[in-house]
């Protein structure tokens, strides 16, 4: 997507409070873009990313890495937590095919010198990756999936059904932050939140838990923006009334916000 030029939309988001629920280290660019357009980002992370408590599975994989046919990284967090440990101990196998579920993870890998990465141009999830031609013929292939704790099973289960030998490597932890939601709820009650940005199903579940019944009623009538149809469906099941699917990436989110508020 072509980057949205803030000069073309001066003040388009002025007075609009946008709730960003991403982990703090992933929220900065979107918050900056919203400020450039006059908006007021409200950072309320509903996920924390931490180091895995047990690095032994990843360390045990290192001597066997040359045997791997396909390495899949499910997120930029998987890249940032796994690659430094790997490259500090050995060279990356040049023969290995590498795949990610989205462009962001591919860009993270490129910063470590990894190229020729498979990732879906349309979509940014396991379903989109599984439609890629290389992953349709994995009979007898050894596949390693780098992910966080308790991730979705669809990717691994489907590849096993297609004949691959699959190993999961947990390289980071996702957990619900312990934060006081009261300042957010007070701002919301005072009409200080006009939109919510959600980037994961787990994050949506955490947000519901963290804001309680009162906050849930506010959330259900506040426009929610997500780039994933799966999250949109879950939001609808949760009773959220106004759900808007955007294009992928920060610029996709910004464009979705601009288009919505332009009509207001």
Short mmCIF file of C-alpha atoms in Angstrom, two decimals:
data_model
loop_
_atom_site.label_atom_id
_atom_site.label_comp_id
_atom_site.label_asym_id
_atom_site.label_seq_id
_atom_site.Cartn_x
_atom_site.Cartn_y
_atom_site.Cartn_z
CA UNK A 1 0.00 0.00 0.00
CA UNK A 2 1.17 3.51 -0.80
CA UNK A 3 2.05 5.37 2.36
CA UNK A 4 -0.58 7.85 3.46
CA UNK A 5 0.76 11.40 3.26
CA UNK A 6 -0.21 13.33 6.39
CA UNK A 7 -0.03 16.59 4.40
CA UNK A 8 -2.93 15.39 2.25
CA UNK A 9 -5.14 14.87 5.30
CA UNK A 10 -4.28 17.74 7.68
CA UNK A 11 -6.15 17.35 10.95
CA UNK A 12 -8.25 14.48 9.58
CA UNK A 13 -8.09 12.72 12.95
CA UNK A 14 -8.14 15.82 15.14
CA UNK A 15 -10.00 15.18 18.37
CA UNK A 16 -10.16 11.45 17.76
CA UNK A 17 -8.92 9.21 20.54
CA UNK A 18 -7.62 5.96 19.06
CA UNK A 19 -7.06 3.04 21.43
CA UNK A 20 -3.99 1.02 20.36
CA UNK A 21 -3.81 -2.38 22.06
CA UNK A 22 -0.54 -3.74 20.66
CA UNK A 23 2.49 -4.52 22.83
CA UNK A 24 4.30 -1.26 23.56
CA UNK A 25 7.35 -2.08 21.44
CA UNK A 26 5.09 -2.57 18.41
CA UNK A 27 2.82 0.45 18.89
CA UNK A 28 5.19 3.37 18.32
CA UNK A 29 4.96 3.75 14.55
CA UNK A 30 1.17 3.61 14.45
CA UNK A 31 0.92 6.07 17.33
CA UNK A 32 3.24 8.46 15.48
CA UNK A 33 1.18 8.24 12.29
CA UNK A 34 -2.02 8.97 14.20
CA UNK A 35 -0.43 12.02 15.87
CA UNK A 36 0.75 13.28 12.47
CA UNK A 37 -2.89 13.31 11.38
CA UNK A 38 -4.02 15.19 14.48
CA UNK A 39 -5.28 12.19 16.41
CA UNK A 40 -4.70 11.28 20.03
CA UNK A 41 -3.39 7.70 20.39
CA UNK A 42 -4.11 5.95 23.67
CA UNK A 43 -1.64 3.13 24.35
CA UNK A 44 -3.15 0.27 26.34
CA UNK A 45 -1.20 -2.92 25.59
CA UNK A 46 -3.21 -6.08 26.06
CA UNK A 47 -0.23 -8.38 25.42
CA UNK A 48 3.26 -8.49 26.88
CA UNK A 49 6.09 -10.24 25.05
CA UNK A 50 8.76 -11.81 27.25
CA UNK A 51 11.66 -14.22 26.84
CA UNK A 52 10.80 -17.88 27.04
CA UNK A 53 11.51 -19.33 30.46
CA UNK A 54 13.05 -22.42 28.86
CA UNK A 55 15.55 -21.88 26.05
CA UNK A 56 16.60 -25.54 26.04
CA UNK A 57 14.38 -26.61 23.07
CA UNK A 58 15.88 -23.88 20.90
CA UNK A 59 19.42 -24.66 22.04
CA UNK A 60 18.87 -28.37 21.41
CA UNK A 61 17.71 -27.57 17.88
CA UNK A 62 20.95 -25.79 16.92
CA UNK A 63 23.01 -28.92 16.07
CA UNK A 64 20.05 -30.27 14.03
CA UNK A 65 19.30 -27.08 12.14
CA UNK A 66 21.03 -28.33 9.00
CA UNK A 67 18.45 -31.14 8.80
CA UNK A 68 15.51 -28.72 8.62
CA UNK A 69 13.84 -28.28 5.23
CA UNK A 70 11.52 -25.42 6.15
CA UNK A 71 11.64 -22.91 9.02
CA UNK A 72 8.46 -20.92 9.70
CA UNK A 73 8.39 -17.79 11.87
CA UNK A 74 4.87 -16.90 12.98
CA UNK A 75 5.58 -13.28 13.98
CA UNK A 76 8.26 -10.59 14.21
CA UNK A 77 8.52 -11.50 17.91
CA UNK A 78 9.52 -15.05 16.94
CA UNK A 79 12.24 -13.63 14.70
CA UNK A 80 13.59 -11.21 17.29
CA UNK A 81 13.67 -13.78 20.06
CA UNK A 82 15.09 -16.70 18.05
CA UNK A 83 17.54 -15.26 15.54
CA UNK A 84 20.03 -13.58 17.93
CA UNK A 85 20.42 -16.80 19.91
CA UNK A 86 20.81 -18.87 16.75
CA UNK A 87 23.33 -16.58 15.04
CA UNK A 88 25.36 -16.15 18.21
CA UNK A 89 25.98 -19.89 18.19
CA UNK A 90 26.16 -20.92 14.54
CA UNK A 91 25.68 -19.89 10.90
CA UNK A 92 22.24 -20.00 9.34
CA UNK A 93 21.92 -22.95 6.88
CA UNK A 94 21.91 -21.53 3.36
CA UNK A 95 19.88 -24.41 1.90
CA UNK A 96 16.92 -24.00 4.23
CA UNK A 97 13.64 -22.59 2.93
CA UNK A 98 12.16 -19.93 5.22
CA UNK A 99 8.54 -18.80 5.47
CA UNK A 100 6.58 -16.30 7.54
CA UNK A 101 2.89 -15.58 7.99
CA UNK A 102 3.29 -11.95 6.93
CA UNK A 103 5.43 -9.21 5.47
CA UNK A 104 6.43 -7.78 8.87
CA UNK A 105 8.09 -11.03 9.92
CA UNK A 106 9.83 -11.27 6.54
CA UNK A 107 11.24 -7.76 6.96
CA UNK A 108 12.48 -8.69 10.43
CA UNK A 109 14.28 -11.72 8.97
CA UNK A 110 15.85 -9.62 6.23
CA UNK A 111 17.50 -7.49 8.91
CA UNK A 112 19.40 -10.66 9.89
CA UNK A 113 20.49 -11.33 6.31
CA UNK A 114 17.86 -13.94 5.49
CA UNK A 115 16.47 -13.61 1.95
CA UNK A 116 14.21 -15.56 -0.45
CA UNK A 117 11.46 -15.74 2.14
CA UNK A 118 8.04 -17.21 1.40
CA UNK A 119 5.14 -15.13 2.71
CA UNK A 120 1.60 -14.48 1.49
CA UNK A 121 0.97 -11.29 -0.44
CA UNK A 122 -2.73 -11.52 0.38
CA UNK A 123 -3.53 -12.13 4.03
CA UNK A 124 -1.29 -12.38 7.06
CA UNK A 125 -2.17 -15.55 8.95
CA UNK A 126 -1.73 -19.31 8.95
CA UNK A 127 -4.55 -19.82 6.47
CA UNK A 128 -2.92 -17.50 3.92
CA UNK A 129 0.49 -19.14 4.33
CA UNK A 130 -0.96 -22.64 3.93
CA UNK A 131 -2.27 -21.65 0.51
CA UNK A 132 1.26 -20.93 -0.76
CA UNK A 133 2.43 -23.49 -3.38
CA UNK A 134 5.60 -24.53 -1.49
CA UNK A 135 3.53 -25.57 1.52
CA UNK A 136 1.18 -27.72 -0.53
CA UNK A 137 3.88 -30.37 -1.15
CA UNK A 138 5.68 -31.08 2.12
CA UNK A 139 5.59 -34.88 2.17
CA UNK A 140 8.53 -36.12 4.30
CA UNK A 141 9.80 -32.55 4.84
CA UNK A 142 11.17 -31.57 8.26
CA UNK A 143 9.43 -28.34 9.31
CA UNK A 144 10.25 -26.24 12.38
CA UNK A 145 7.78 -23.59 13.52
CA UNK A 146 9.15 -20.78 15.70
CA UNK A 147 6.35 -19.32 17.80
CA UNK A 148 5.23 -18.12 21.23
CA UNK A 149 3.57 -20.15 23.94
CA UNK A 150 0.21 -21.78 23.24
CA UNK A 151 -0.03 -20.61 19.65
CA UNK A 152 -2.64 -21.76 17.13
CA UNK A 153 -2.36 -25.41 16.06
CA UNK A 154 -3.75 -25.01 12.55
CA UNK A 155 -0.40 -24.53 10.82
CA UNK A 156 1.34 -27.51 12.36
CA UNK A 157 -1.69 -29.81 12.21
CA UNK A 158 -2.27 -29.05 8.53
CA UNK A 159 1.37 -29.60 7.59
CA UNK A 160 1.37 -32.93 9.45
CA UNK A 161 -1.77 -33.91 7.54
CA UNK A 162 0.17 -33.12 4.35
CA UNK A 163 2.94 -35.50 5.37
CA UNK A 164 5.50 -33.23 7.03
CA UNK A 165 7.40 -33.89 10.23
CA UNK A 166 6.67 -30.83 12.37
CA UNK A 167 8.46 -29.51 15.45
CA UNK A 168 7.40 -26.46 17.44
CA UNK A 169 10.02 -24.26 19.07
CA UNK A 170 8.68 -21.88 21.71
CA UNK A 171 10.94 -18.86 21.71
CA UNK A 172 8.90 -16.22 23.54
CA UNK A 173 6.01 -15.81 25.96
CA UNK A 174 2.80 -13.89 25.40
CA UNK A 175 0.94 -12.90 28.54
CA UNK A 176 -1.79 -10.57 29.72
CA UNK A 177 -0.37 -7.44 31.39
CA UNK A 178 -1.25 -6.55 34.97
CA UNK A 179 -2.41 -2.94 34.60
CA UNK A 180 -5.06 -0.70 36.11
CA UNK A 181 -7.78 -0.08 33.49
CA UNK A 182 -9.41 2.75 35.45
CA UNK A 183 -7.69 5.66 33.64
CA UNK A 184 -8.71 4.17 30.30
CA UNK A 185 -12.30 3.61 31.45
CA UNK A 186 -12.55 7.18 32.73
CA UNK A 187 -11.33 8.53 29.41
CA UNK A 188 -13.72 6.25 27.55
CA UNK A 189 -16.68 7.35 29.68
CA UNK A 190 -15.82 10.97 28.86
CA UNK A 191 -16.01 10.16 25.12
CA UNK A 192 -12.24 10.19 24.80
CA UNK A 193 -12.05 6.97 22.76
CA UNK A 194 -13.56 7.03 19.28
CA UNK A 195 -11.92 3.90 17.82
CA UNK A 196 -10.15 0.70 18.91
CA UNK A 197 -7.37 -1.07 16.99
CA UNK A 198 -7.03 -4.83 17.58
CA UNK A 199 -4.31 -7.00 15.99
CA UNK A 200 -4.88 -10.47 17.51
CA UNK A 201 -7.69 -12.68 18.76
CA UNK A 202 -5.81 -13.28 21.99
CA UNK A 203 -5.50 -9.52 22.43
CA UNK A 204 -9.24 -9.11 21.99
CA UNK A 205 -9.88 -11.75 24.67
CA UNK A 206 -7.42 -10.04 27.01
CA UNK A 207 -8.99 -6.64 26.44
CA UNK A 208 -12.41 -8.02 27.39
CA UNK A 209 -10.96 -9.48 30.59
CA UNK A 210 -8.97 -6.37 31.51
CA UNK A 211 -11.72 -3.76 31.14
CA UNK A 212 -14.49 -5.68 32.90
CA UNK A 213 -18.23 -5.54 32.29
CA UNK A 214 -18.44 -1.75 32.26
CA UNK A 215 -15.65 -1.43 29.73
CA UNK A 216 -17.10 -4.24 27.63
CA UNK A 217 -20.31 -2.25 27.15
CA UNK A 218 -18.27 0.71 25.90
CA UNK A 219 -16.22 -1.54 23.61
CA UNK A 220 -19.32 -3.05 22.05
CA UNK A 221 -20.49 0.32 20.72
CA UNK A 222 -17.07 1.73 19.74
CA UNK A 223 -15.80 1.23 16.15
CA UNK A 224 -13.20 -1.56 16.08
CA UNK A 225 -10.55 -1.79 13.36
CA UNK A 226 -8.63 -4.94 12.47
CA UNK A 227 -6.79 -6.27 9.44
CA UNK A 228 -7.91 -9.86 9.97
CA UNK A 229 -11.25 -11.41 9.04
CA UNK A 230 -10.80 -14.02 11.76
CA UNK A 231 -10.55 -11.31 14.43
CA UNK A 232 -13.52 -9.49 12.91
CA UNK A 233 -15.62 -12.66 13.22
CA UNK A 234 -14.56 -13.11 16.84
CA UNK A 235 -15.39 -9.48 17.60
CA UNK A 236 -18.86 -9.99 16.15
CA UNK A 237 -19.32 -13.09 18.31
CA UNK A 238 -18.36 -10.96 21.31
CA UNK A 239 -21.17 -8.55 20.53
CA UNK A 240 -19.18 -5.68 19.05
CA UNK A 241 -21.47 -3.74 16.73
CA UNK A 242 -19.15 -1.68 14.52
CA UNK A 243 -16.32 -3.68 12.97
CA UNK A 244 -14.13 -2.44 10.12
CA UNK A 245 -11.57 -4.55 8.25
CA UNK A 246 -8.53 -2.63 7.00
CA UNK A 247 -5.61 -3.46 4.75
CA UNK A 248 -2.51 -4.95 6.37
CA UNK A 249 0.15 -2.93 8.19
CA UNK A 250 0.18 0.42 9.94
CA UNK A 251 -0.67 2.30 6.76
CA UNK A 252 -3.62 0.00 6.17
CA UNK A 253 -4.90 0.80 9.66
CA UNK A 254 -4.36 4.53 9.14
CA UNK A 255 -6.15 4.47 5.81
CA UNK A 256 -9.08 2.63 7.39
CA UNK A 257 -9.32 5.23 10.15
CA UNK A 258 -9.14 8.08 7.66
CA UNK A 259 -11.85 6.61 5.47
CA UNK A 260 -14.14 6.03 8.45
CA UNK A 261 -13.79 9.45 10.02
CA UNK A 262 -13.98 11.21 6.66
CA UNK A 263 -17.58 10.05 6.46
CA UNK A 264 -18.42 11.14 10.00
#
